[in-house]
Amino acid sequence: MTTNALNSLTQSTNDTNTAVNPKSILGKDDFLKLLLVELEYQDPTSPMDTDKILTQTSELATLETQQNTNKTLEKITNQFQATSNLGAIAAIGKYAKLNNKIKLEENQPTSFNINFEAEVKKGTIHIYDENKQEVRTIDIEEGSVGNTTITWDGKTNGGENAKAGFYTIEGSYIDKNNKPHDIDFGTYPIEGVSFSNGKVQFKIGNQYIPMDNISEIFEKGA
């Protein structure tokens, strides 16, 4: 047996760019056993070179250090993911701020959601174009409450088709107790959280929104 076997082992272990069967890769314990066997069966008349022994034990130490480092990094990654997940769970019950604009396609209706914190008695939604000109008003249906879907037929107040583009939503309403409320379009309560493929998504209404689409998370009244 020669030191070439150990050198080949080190090379194959360190070569992370080659796809191999995991069972064909020897770990640090196998590396040490191989070295001990080589020492045991070495030719007494031609003992192993001391420098080569030191080189191989150094390679063994390097291999063990790499394995321990990988385990530490894995633990740190898992801990970071767990902390992130706990933070996402803590957001349930808070409010998320999303995009406050809606997109209208040419000659097409569009729908959007508004969260009414109290049951609506009477109210109006105002839709503005990018020049801040009002193009449409929509009466809010009495009894609306919570996350409610509103449909705009794409028409202006004059009955014409509104131009395709982005529009801003504003409005106000009075609840059953005659208390006035301003509509904060784009703000919704977070009802749940989902973890899929390492990504966090928040349940808002009947859909899950990626964290990247949320500009702010805050508590009511904050």
JSON list of C-alpha atoms in Angstrom, two decimals:
[
{"chain": "A", "resi": 1, "resn": "MET", "atom": "CA", "xyz": [0.00, 0.00, 0.00]},
{"chain": "A", "resi": 2, "resn": "THR", "atom": "CA", "xyz": [1.35, 3.43, -0.84]},
{"chain": "A", "resi": 3, "resn": "THR", "atom": "CA", "xyz": [0.57, 6.97, 0.14]},
{"chain": "A", "resi": 4, "resn": "ASN", "atom": "CA", "xyz": [-1.04, 7.45, -3.27]},
{"chain": "A", "resi": 5, "resn": "ALA", "atom": "CA", "xyz": [-4.19, 5.80, -1.94]},
{"chain": "A", "resi": 6, "resn": "LEU", "atom": "CA", "xyz": [-4.50, 8.44, 0.76]},
{"chain": "A", "resi": 7, "resn": "ASN", "atom": "CA", "xyz": [-3.73, 11.25, -1.66]},
{"chain": "A", "resi": 8, "resn": "SER", "atom": "CA", "xyz": [-6.39, 9.98, -4.04]},
{"chain": "A", "resi": 9, "resn": "LEU", "atom": "CA", "xyz": [-8.85, 9.77, -1.17]},
{"chain": "A", "resi": 10, "resn": "THR", "atom": "CA", "xyz": [-8.17, 13.37, -0.15]},
{"chain": "A", "resi": 11, "resn": "GLN", "atom": "CA", "xyz": [-8.56, 14.58, -3.73]},
{"chain": "A", "resi": 12, "resn": "SER", "atom": "CA", "xyz": [-11.91, 12.80, -4.21]},
{"chain": "A", "resi": 13, "resn": "THR", "atom": "CA", "xyz": [-13.19, 14.03, -0.84]},
{"chain": "A", "resi": 14, "resn": "ASN", "atom": "CA", "xyz": [-12.35, 17.65, -1.54]},
{"chain": "A", "resi": 15, "resn": "ASP", "atom": "CA", "xyz": [-13.67, 17.61, -5.10]},
{"chain": "A", "resi": 16, "resn": "THR", "atom": "CA", "xyz": [-17.19, 18.96, -4.56]},
{"chain": "A", "resi": 17, "resn": "ASN", "atom": "CA", "xyz": [-17.79, 19.58, -8.26]},
{"chain": "A", "resi": 18, "resn": "THR", "atom": "CA", "xyz": [-18.02, 15.86, -9.14]},
{"chain": "A", "resi": 19, "resn": "ALA", "atom": "CA", "xyz": [-21.30, 13.99, -8.62]},
{"chain": "A", "resi": 20, "resn": "VAL", "atom": "CA", "xyz": [-20.56, 10.68, -6.89]},
{"chain": "A", "resi": 21, "resn": "ASN", "atom": "CA", "xyz": [-22.33, 8.05, -4.85]},
{"chain": "A", "resi": 22, "resn": "PRO", "atom": "CA", "xyz": [-22.25, 9.19, -1.18]},
{"chain": "A", "resi": 23, "resn": "LYS", "atom": "CA", "xyz": [-21.34, 5.63, -0.14]},
{"chain": "A", "resi": 24, "resn": "SER", "atom": "CA", "xyz": [-18.16, 5.85, -2.21]},
{"chain": "A", "resi": 25, "resn": "ILE", "atom": "CA", "xyz": [-16.85, 8.82, -0.18]},
{"chain": "A", "resi": 26, "resn": "LEU", "atom": "CA", "xyz": [-14.83, 7.90, 2.90]},
{"chain": "A", "resi": 27, "resn": "GLY", "atom": "CA", "xyz": [-15.24, 10.03, 5.99]},
{"chain": "A", "resi": 28, "resn": "LYS", "atom": "CA", "xyz": [-12.62, 11.18, 8.46]},
{"chain": "A", "resi": 29, "resn": "ASP", "atom": "CA", "xyz": [-12.83, 7.93, 10.49]},
{"chain": "A", "resi": 30, "resn": "ASP", "atom": "CA", "xyz": [-12.18, 5.83, 7.38]},
{"chain": "A", "resi": 31, "resn": "PHE", "atom": "CA", "xyz": [-9.33, 8.18, 6.48]},
{"chain": "A", "resi": 32, "resn": "LEU", "atom": "CA", "xyz": [-7.71, 7.60, 9.90]},
{"chain": "A", "resi": 33, "resn": "LYS", "atom": "CA", "xyz": [-8.21, 3.81, 9.74]},
{"chain": "A", "resi": 34, "resn": "LEU", "atom": "CA", "xyz": [-6.58, 3.72, 6.32]},
{"chain": "A", "resi": 35, "resn": "LEU", "atom": "CA", "xyz": [-3.59, 5.65, 7.63]},
{"chain": "A", "resi": 36, "resn": "LEU", "atom": "CA", "xyz": [-3.20, 3.31, 10.64]},
{"chain": "A", "resi": 37, "resn": "VAL", "atom": "CA", "xyz": [-3.40, 0.24, 8.41]},
{"chain": "A", "resi": 38, "resn": "GLU", "atom": "CA", "xyz": [-0.76, 1.70, 6.14]},
{"chain": "A", "resi": 39, "resn": "LEU", "atom": "CA", "xyz": [1.53, 2.31, 9.12]},
{"chain": "A", "resi": 40, "resn": "GLU", "atom": "CA", "xyz": [0.92, -1.21, 10.45]},
{"chain": "A", "resi": 41, "resn": "TYR", "atom": "CA", "xyz": [1.79, -2.91, 7.18]},
{"chain": "A", "resi": 42, "resn": "GLN", "atom": "CA", "xyz": [4.59, -0.65, 6.04]},
{"chain": "A", "resi": 43, "resn": "ASP", "atom": "CA", "xyz": [7.86, -2.21, 4.97]},
{"chain": "A", "resi": 44, "resn": "PRO", "atom": "CA", "xyz": [10.23, -2.06, 7.98]},
{"chain": "A", "resi": 45, "resn": "THR", "atom": "CA", "xyz": [13.15, -1.77, 5.61]},
{"chain": "A", "resi": 46, "resn": "SER", "atom": "CA", "xyz": [11.53, 1.20, 3.93]},
{"chain": "A", "resi": 47, "resn": "PRO", "atom": "CA", "xyz": [9.36, 3.01, 6.52]},
{"chain": "A", "resi": 48, "resn": "MET", "atom": "CA", "xyz": [7.04, 5.79, 5.52]},
{"chain": "A", "resi": 49, "resn": "ASP", "atom": "CA", "xyz": [8.55, 9.21, 5.20]},
{"chain": "A", "resi": 50, "resn": "THR", "atom": "CA", "xyz": [7.87, 11.35, 8.27]},
{"chain": "A", "resi": 51, "resn": "ASP", "atom": "CA", "xyz": [6.98, 14.35, 6.12]},
{"chain": "A", "resi": 52, "resn": "LYS", "atom": "CA", "xyz": [4.39, 12.29, 4.26]},
{"chain": "A", "resi": 53, "resn": "ILE", "atom": "CA", "xyz": [2.84, 11.15, 7.54]},
{"chain": "A", "resi": 54, "resn": "LEU", "atom": "CA", "xyz": [2.62, 14.74, 8.73]},
{"chain": "A", "resi": 55, "resn": "THR", "atom": "CA", "xyz": [1.10, 15.78, 5.41]},
{"chain": "A", "resi": 56, "resn": "GLN", "atom": "CA", "xyz": [-1.56, 13.08, 5.61]},
{"chain": "A", "resi": 57, "resn": "THR", "atom": "CA", "xyz": [-2.46, 13.83, 9.24]},
{"chain": "A", "resi": 58, "resn": "SER", "atom": "CA", "xyz": [-2.67, 17.49, 8.31]},
{"chain": "A", "resi": 59, "resn": "GLU", "atom": "CA", "xyz": [-5.05, 16.58, 5.49]},
{"chain": "A", "resi": 60, "resn": "LEU", "atom": "CA", "xyz": [-7.11, 14.57, 7.98]},
{"chain": "A", "resi": 61, "resn": "ALA", "atom": "CA", "xyz": [-7.31, 17.56, 10.32]},
{"chain": "A", "resi": 62, "resn": "THR", "atom": "CA", "xyz": [-8.35, 19.80, 7.44]},
{"chain": "A", "resi": 63, "resn": "LEU", "atom": "CA", "xyz": [-11.07, 17.33, 6.43]},
{"chain": "A", "resi": 64, "resn": "GLU", "atom": "CA", "xyz": [-12.43, 17.19, 9.98]},
{"chain": "A", "resi": 65, "resn": "THR", "atom": "CA", "xyz": [-12.38, 20.99, 10.24]},
{"chain": "A", "resi": 66, "resn": "GLN", "atom": "CA", "xyz": [-14.33, 21.31, 6.99]},
{"chain": "A", "resi": 67, "resn": "GLN", "atom": "CA", "xyz": [-16.93, 18.82, 8.18]},
{"chain": "A", "resi": 68, "resn": "ASN", "atom": "CA", "xyz": [-17.32, 20.56, 11.54]},
{"chain": "A", "resi": 69, "resn": "THR", "atom": "CA", "xyz": [-17.61, 23.95, 9.80]},
{"chain": "A", "resi": 70, "resn": "ASN", "atom": "CA", "xyz": [-20.34, 22.61, 7.52]},
{"chain": "A", "resi": 71, "resn": "LYS", "atom": "CA", "xyz": [-22.26, 21.28, 10.52]},
{"chain": "A", "resi": 72, "resn": "THR", "atom": "CA", "xyz": [-21.95, 24.64, 12.29]},
{"chain": "A", "resi": 73, "resn": "LEU", "atom": "CA", "xyz": [-23.15, 26.55, 9.23]},
{"chain": "A", "resi": 74, "resn": "GLU", "atom": "CA", "xyz": [-26.09, 24.18, 8.90]},
{"chain": "A", "resi": 75, "resn": "LYS", "atom": "CA", "xyz": [-27.05, 24.78, 12.54]},
{"chain": "A", "resi": 76, "resn": "ILE", "atom": "CA", "xyz": [-26.81, 28.55, 12.06]},
{"chain": "A", "resi": 77, "resn": "THR", "atom": "CA", "xyz": [-28.97, 28.38, 8.93]},
{"chain": "A", "resi": 78, "resn": "ASN", "atom": "CA", "xyz": [-31.60, 26.27, 10.68]},
{"chain": "A", "resi": 79, "resn": "GLN", "atom": "CA", "xyz": [-31.63, 28.62, 13.67]},
{"chain": "A", "resi": 80, "resn": "PHE", "atom": "CA", "xyz": [-31.97, 31.66, 11.41]},
{"chain": "A", "resi": 81, "resn": "GLN", "atom": "CA", "xyz": [-34.86, 30.03, 9.55]},
{"chain": "A", "resi": 82, "resn": "ALA", "atom": "CA", "xyz": [-36.60, 29.15, 12.82]},
{"chain": "A", "resi": 83, "resn": "THR", "atom": "CA", "xyz": [-36.24, 32.73, 14.06]},
{"chain": "A", "resi": 84, "resn": "SER", "atom": "CA", "xyz": [-37.61, 34.08, 10.78]},
{"chain": "A", "resi": 85, "resn": "ASN", "atom": "CA", "xyz": [-40.59, 31.72, 10.97]},
{"chain": "A", "resi": 86, "resn": "LEU", "atom": "CA", "xyz": [-41.38, 32.81, 14.53]},
{"chain": "A", "resi": 87, "resn": "GLY", "atom": "CA", "xyz": [-41.29, 36.44, 13.41]},
{"chain": "A", "resi": 88, "resn": "ALA", "atom": "CA", "xyz": [-43.73, 35.68, 10.61]},
{"chain": "A", "resi": 89, "resn": "ILE", "atom": "CA", "xyz": [-46.10, 33.86, 12.97]},
{"chain": "A", "resi": 90, "resn": "ALA", "atom": "CA", "xyz": [-46.02, 36.87, 15.30]},
{"chain": "A", "resi": 91, "resn": "ALA", "atom": "CA", "xyz": [-47.41, 39.00, 12.44]},
{"chain": "A", "resi": 92, "resn": "ILE", "atom": "CA", "xyz": [-50.77, 37.20, 12.55]},
{"chain": "A", "resi": 93, "resn": "GLY", "atom": "CA", "xyz": [-53.41, 39.65, 13.76]},
{"chain": "A", "resi": 94, "resn": "LYS", "atom": "CA", "xyz": [-51.41, 42.66, 12.62]},
{"chain": "A", "resi": 95, "resn": "TYR", "atom": "CA", "xyz": [-51.97, 44.68, 9.45]},
{"chain": "A", "resi": 96, "resn": "ALA", "atom": "CA", "xyz": [-50.09, 44.53, 6.15]},
{"chain": "A", "resi": 97, "resn": "LYS", "atom": "CA", "xyz": [-49.62, 47.48, 3.80]},
{"chain": "A", "resi": 98, "resn": "LEU", "atom": "CA", "xyz": [-49.71, 46.50, 0.13]},
{"chain": "A", "resi": 99, "resn": "ASN", "atom": "CA", "xyz": [-49.73, 48.43, -3.13]},
{"chain": "A", "resi": 100, "resn": "ASN", "atom": "CA", "xyz": [-52.39, 51.16, -2.96]},
{"chain": "A", "resi": 101, "resn": "LYS", "atom": "CA", "xyz": [-53.03, 51.21, -6.71]},
{"chain": "A", "resi": 102, "resn": "ILE", "atom": "CA", "xyz": [-55.14, 49.06, -9.01]},
{"chain": "A", "resi": 103, "resn": "LYS", "atom": "CA", "xyz": [-54.47, 48.23, -12.65]},
{"chain": "A", "resi": 104, "resn": "LEU", "atom": "CA", "xyz": [-57.18, 48.60, -15.29]},
{"chain": "A", "resi": 105, "resn": "GLU", "atom": "CA", "xyz": [-56.86, 46.79, -18.60]},
{"chain": "A", "resi": 106, "resn": "GLU", "atom": "CA", "xyz": [-58.36, 48.35, -21.72]},
{"chain": "A", "resi": 107, "resn": "ASN", "atom": "CA", "xyz": [-62.14, 47.78, -22.01]},
{"chain": "A", "resi": 108, "resn": "GLN", "atom": "CA", "xyz": [-62.05, 45.34, -19.08]},
{"chain": "A", "resi": 109, "resn": "PRO", "atom": "CA", "xyz": [-63.61, 45.41, -15.59]},
{"chain": "A", "resi": 110, "resn": "THR", "atom": "CA", "xyz": [-61.36, 45.00, -12.56]},
{"chain": "A", "resi": 111, "resn": "SER", "atom": "CA", "xyz": [-61.81, 43.95, -8.95]},
{"chain": "A", "resi": 112, "resn": "PHE", "atom": "CA", "xyz": [-60.07, 44.98, -5.76]},
{"chain": "A", "resi": 113, "resn": "ASN", "atom": "CA", "xyz": [-60.45, 44.38, -2.04]},
{"chain": "A", "resi": 114, "resn": "ILE", "atom": "CA", "xyz": [-61.19, 46.84, 0.74]},
{"chain": "A", "resi": 115, "resn": "ASN", "atom": "CA", "xyz": [-61.17, 46.01, 4.44]},
{"chain": "A", "resi": 116, "resn": "PHE", "atom": "CA", "xyz": [-64.13, 47.55, 6.29]},
{"chain": "A", "resi": 117, "resn": "GLU", "atom": "CA", "xyz": [-63.44, 47.45, 10.02]},
{"chain": "A", "resi": 118, "resn": "ALA", "atom": "CA", "xyz": [-67.09, 48.10, 10.83]},
{"chain": "A", "resi": 119, "resn": "GLU", "atom": "CA", "xyz": [-70.35, 47.23, 9.10]},
{"chain": "A", "resi": 120, "resn": "VAL", "atom": "CA", "xyz": [-71.13, 49.79, 6.44]},
{"chain": "A", "resi": 121, "resn": "LYS", "atom": "CA", "xyz": [-74.33, 51.82, 6.63]},
{"chain": "A", "resi": 122, "resn": "LYS", "atom": "CA", "xyz": [-73.46, 54.15, 3.76]},
{"chain": "A", "resi": 123, "resn": "GLY", "atom": "CA", "xyz": [-70.31, 55.09, 1.91]},
{"chain": "A", "resi": 124, "resn": "THR", "atom": "CA", "xyz": [-68.61, 55.99, -1.35]},
{"chain": "A", "resi": 125, "resn": "ILE", "atom": "CA", "xyz": [-65.45, 54.89, -3.12]},
{"chain": "A", "resi": 126, "resn": "HIS", "atom": "CA", "xyz": [-63.58, 57.40, -5.30]},
{"chain": "A", "resi": 127, "resn": "ILE", "atom": "CA", "xyz": [-61.31, 56.25, -8.12]},
{"chain": "A", "resi": 128, "resn": "TYR", "atom": "CA", "xyz": [-58.60, 58.64, -9.37]},
{"chain": "A", "resi": 129, "resn": "ASP", "atom": "CA", "xyz": [-56.34, 58.44, -12.41]},
{"chain": "A", "resi": 130, "resn": "GLU", "atom": "CA", "xyz": [-52.60, 59.12, -12.39]},
{"chain": "A", "resi": 131, "resn": "ASN", "atom": "CA", "xyz": [-53.31, 62.85, -12.79]},
{"chain": "A", "resi": 132, "resn": "LYS", "atom": "CA", "xyz": [-55.36, 62.73, -9.57]},
{"chain": "A", "resi": 133, "resn": "GLN", "atom": "CA", "xyz": [-58.55, 63.36, -11.53]},
{"chain": "A", "resi": 134, "resn": "GLU", "atom": "CA", "xyz": [-61.63, 61.52, -10.30]},
{"chain": "A", "resi": 135, "resn": "VAL", "atom": "CA", "xyz": [-62.96, 59.18, -12.97]},
{"chain": "A", "resi": 136, "resn": "ARG", "atom": "CA", "xyz": [-65.52, 57.15, -11.06]},
{"chain": "A", "resi": 137, "resn": "THR", "atom": "CA", "xyz": [-67.47, 56.97, -7.80]},
{"chain": "A", "resi": 138, "resn": "ILE", "atom": "CA", "xyz": [-68.94, 53.71, -6.52]},
{"chain": "A", "resi": 139, "resn": "ASP", "atom": "CA", "xyz": [-71.50, 53.40, -3.75]},
{"chain": "A", "resi": 140, "resn": "ILE", "atom": "CA", "xyz": [-70.57, 50.86, -1.08]},
{"chain": "A", "resi": 141, "resn": "GLU", "atom": "CA", "xyz": [-73.15, 48.16, -0.50]},
{"chain": "A", "resi": 142, "resn": "GLU", "atom": "CA", "xyz": [-74.86, 48.46, 2.87]},
{"chain": "A", "resi": 143, "resn": "GLY", "atom": "CA", "xyz": [-73.85, 45.72, 5.29]},
{"chain": "A", "resi": 144, "resn": "SER", "atom": "CA", "xyz": [-70.37, 45.29, 3.85]},
{"chain": "A", "resi": 145, "resn": "VAL", "atom": "CA", "xyz": [-67.85, 44.35, 6.53]},
{"chain": "A", "resi": 146, "resn": "GLY", "atom": "CA", "xyz": [-64.35, 42.86, 6.67]},
{"chain": "A", "resi": 147, "resn": "ASN", "atom": "CA", "xyz": [-62.29, 42.09, 3.59]},
{"chain": "A", "resi": 148, "resn": "THR", "atom": "CA", "xyz": [-64.74, 42.84, 0.77]},
{"chain": "A", "resi": 149, "resn": "THR", "atom": "CA", "xyz": [-64.33, 42.52, -3.00]},
{"chain": "A", "resi": 150, "resn": "ILE", "atom": "CA", "xyz": [-65.38, 45.57, -5.02]},
{"chain": "A", "resi": 151, "resn": "THR", "atom": "CA", "xyz": [-65.87, 45.37, -8.79]},
{"chain": "A", "resi": 152, "resn": "TRP", "atom": "CA", "xyz": [-65.36, 48.33, -11.11]},
{"chain": "A", "resi": 153, "resn": "ASP", "atom": "CA", "xyz": [-66.81, 47.89, -14.57]},
{"chain": "A", "resi": 154, "resn": "GLY", "atom": "CA", "xyz": [-64.07, 50.06, -16.06]},
{"chain": "A", "resi": 155, "resn": "LYS", "atom": "CA", "xyz": [-66.46, 52.88, -16.91]},
{"chain": "A", "resi": 156, "resn": "THR", "atom": "CA", "xyz": [-66.13, 56.56, -16.03]},
{"chain": "A", "resi": 157, "resn": "ASN", "atom": "CA", "xyz": [-68.87, 58.54, -14.32]},
{"chain": "A", "resi": 158, "resn": "GLY", "atom": "CA", "xyz": [-69.91, 59.60, -17.83]},
{"chain": "A", "resi": 159, "resn": "GLY", "atom": "CA", "xyz": [-70.35, 56.00, -18.99]},
{"chain": "A", "resi": 160, "resn": "GLU", "atom": "CA", "xyz": [-67.26, 55.89, -21.19]},
{"chain": "A", "resi": 161, "resn": "ASN", "atom": "CA", "xyz": [-64.48, 53.32, -21.00]},
{"chain": "A", "resi": 162, "resn": "ALA", "atom": "CA", "xyz": [-61.71, 54.55, -18.73]},
{"chain": "A", "resi": 163, "resn": "LYS", "atom": "CA", "xyz": [-58.18, 54.46, -20.12]},
{"chain": "A", "resi": 164, "resn": "ALA", "atom": "CA", "xyz": [-56.00, 51.51, -19.30]},
{"chain": "A", "resi": 165, "resn": "GLY", "atom": "CA", "xyz": [-53.52, 52.27, -16.54]},
{"chain": "A", "resi": 166, "resn": "PHE", "atom": "CA", "xyz": [-53.09, 52.53, -12.79]},
{"chain": "A", "resi": 167, "resn": "TYR", "atom": "CA", "xyz": [-55.67, 54.10, -10.51]},
{"chain": "A", "resi": 168, "resn": "THR", "atom": "CA", "xyz": [-55.76, 55.19, -6.88]},
{"chain": "A", "resi": 169, "resn": "ILE", "atom": "CA", "xyz": [-58.58, 54.29, -4.50]},
{"chain": "A", "resi": 170, "resn": "GLU", "atom": "CA", "xyz": [-59.92, 56.55, -1.74]},
{"chain": "A", "resi": 171, "resn": "GLY", "atom": "CA", "xyz": [-63.22, 56.76, 0.08]},
{"chain": "A", "resi": 172, "resn": "SER", "atom": "CA", "xyz": [-65.13, 56.91, 3.33]},
{"chain": "A", "resi": 173, "resn": "TYR", "atom": "CA", "xyz": [-68.17, 55.39, 4.97]},
{"chain": "A", "resi": 174, "resn": "ILE", "atom": "CA", "xyz": [-70.45, 55.59, 7.99]},
{"chain": "A", "resi": 175, "resn": "ASP", "atom": "CA", "xyz": [-70.99, 52.48, 10.10]},
{"chain": "A", "resi": 176, "resn": "LYS", "atom": "CA", "xyz": [-74.21, 51.28, 11.74]},
{"chain": "A", "resi": 177, "resn": "ASN", "atom": "CA", "xyz": [-73.48, 53.49, 14.74]},
{"chain": "A", "resi": 178, "resn": "ASN", "atom": "CA", "xyz": [-73.09, 56.52, 12.48]},
{"chain": "A", "resi": 179, "resn": "LYS", "atom": "CA", "xyz": [-69.36, 56.63, 13.15]},
{"chain": "A", "resi": 180, "resn": "PRO", "atom": "CA", "xyz": [-67.33, 57.92, 10.16]},
{"chain": "A", "resi": 181, "resn": "HIS", "atom": "CA", "xyz": [-64.40, 55.93, 8.74]},
{"chain": "A", "resi": 182, "resn": "ASP", "atom": "CA", "xyz": [-61.81, 56.71, 6.09]},
{"chain": "A", "resi": 183, "resn": "ILE", "atom": "CA", "xyz": [-60.93, 53.89, 3.72]},
{"chain": "A", "resi": 184, "resn": "ASP", "atom": "CA", "xyz": [-57.27, 52.91, 3.95]},
{"chain": "A", "resi": 185, "resn": "PHE", "atom": "CA", "xyz": [-56.97, 51.07, 0.65]},
{"chain": "A", "resi": 186, "resn": "GLY", "atom": "CA", "xyz": [-54.14, 48.56, 0.48]},
{"chain": "A", "resi": 187, "resn": "THR", "atom": "CA", "xyz": [-54.19, 47.83, 4.23]},
{"chain": "A", "resi": 188, "resn": "TYR", "atom": "CA", "xyz": [-55.48, 44.43, 5.31]},
{"chain": "A", "resi": 189, "resn": "PRO", "atom": "CA", "xyz": [-55.38, 42.21, 8.41]},
{"chain": "A", "resi": 190, "resn": "ILE", "atom": "CA", "xyz": [-53.00, 39.26, 8.35]},
{"chain": "A", "resi": 191, "resn": "GLU", "atom": "CA", "xyz": [-55.06, 36.14, 9.02]},
{"chain": "A", "resi": 192, "resn": "GLY", "atom": "CA", "xyz": [-52.43, 33.44, 8.70]},
{"chain": "A", "resi": 193, "resn": "VAL", "atom": "CA", "xyz": [-48.98, 32.50, 7.46]},
{"chain": "A", "resi": 194, "resn": "SER", "atom": "CA", "xyz": [-47.64, 29.82, 5.13]},
{"chain": "A", "resi": 195, "resn": "PHE", "atom": "CA", "xyz": [-44.12, 28.40, 4.78]},
{"chain": "A", "resi": 196, "resn": "SER", "atom": "CA", "xyz": [-43.54, 26.95, 1.32]},
{"chain": "A", "resi": 197, "resn": "ASN", "atom": "CA", "xyz": [-40.13, 26.06, -0.13]},
{"chain": "A", "resi": 198, "resn": "GLY", "atom": "CA", "xyz": [-38.44, 28.25, 2.47]},
{"chain": "A", "resi": 199, "resn": "LYS", "atom": "CA", "xyz": [-40.55, 31.29, 1.56]},
{"chain": "A", "resi": 200, "resn": "VAL", "atom": "CA", "xyz": [-42.99, 33.09, 3.83]},
{"chain": "A", "resi": 201, "resn": "GLN", "atom": "CA", "xyz": [-46.45, 34.02, 2.57]},
{"chain": "A", "resi": 202, "resn": "PHE", "atom": "CA", "xyz": [-49.17, 35.82, 4.51]},
{"chain": "A", "resi": 203, "resn": "LYS", "atom": "CA", "xyz": [-52.85, 34.94, 4.26]},
{"chain": "A", "resi": 204, "resn": "ILE", "atom": "CA", "xyz": [-54.81, 38.08, 3.43]},
{"chain": "A", "resi": 205, "resn": "GLY", "atom": "CA", "xyz": [-58.44, 37.54, 2.57]},
{"chain": "A", "resi": 206, "resn": "ASN", "atom": "CA", "xyz": [-58.69, 34.48, 0.32]},
{"chain": "A", "resi": 207, "resn": "GLN", "atom": "CA", "xyz": [-55.14, 34.62, -1.03]},
{"chain": "A", "resi": 208, "resn": "TYR", "atom": "CA", "xyz": [-51.53, 34.26, 0.13]},
{"chain": "A", "resi": 209, "resn": "ILE", "atom": "CA", "xyz": [-49.24, 37.23, -0.44]},
{"chain": "A", "resi": 210, "resn": "PRO", "atom": "CA", "xyz": [-45.41, 36.87, -0.61]},
{"chain": "A", "resi": 211, "resn": "MET", "atom": "CA", "xyz": [-43.49, 38.87, 1.98]},
{"chain": "A", "resi": 212, "resn": "ASP", "atom": "CA", "xyz": [-41.74, 40.79, -0.82]},
{"chain": "A", "resi": 213, "resn": "ASN", "atom": "CA", "xyz": [-45.09, 42.32, -1.84]},
{"chain": "A", "resi": 214, "resn": "ILE", "atom": "CA", "xyz": [-45.69, 43.80, 1.62]},
{"chain": "A", "resi": 215, "resn": "SER", "atom": "CA", "xyz": [-44.21, 47.22, 2.32]},
{"chain": "A", "resi": 216, "resn": "GLU", "atom": "CA", "xyz": [-45.11, 47.41, 6.01]},
{"chain": "A", "resi": 217, "resn": "ILE", "atom": "CA", "xyz": [-46.50, 45.31, 8.86]},
{"chain": "A", "resi": 218, "resn": "PHE", "atom": "CA", "xyz": [-47.94, 47.15, 11.83]},
{"chain": "A", "resi": 219, "resn": "GLU", "atom": "CA", "xyz": [-50.36, 46.84, 14.73]},
{"chain": "A", "resi": 220, "resn": "LYS", "atom": "CA", "xyz": [-53.74, 48.50, 14.64]},
{"chain": "A", "resi": 221, "resn": "GLY", "atom": "CA", "xyz": [-53.53, 52.04, 15.94]},
{"chain": "A", "resi": 222, "resn": "ALA", "atom": "CA", "xyz": [-49.71, 52.13, 15.64]}
]
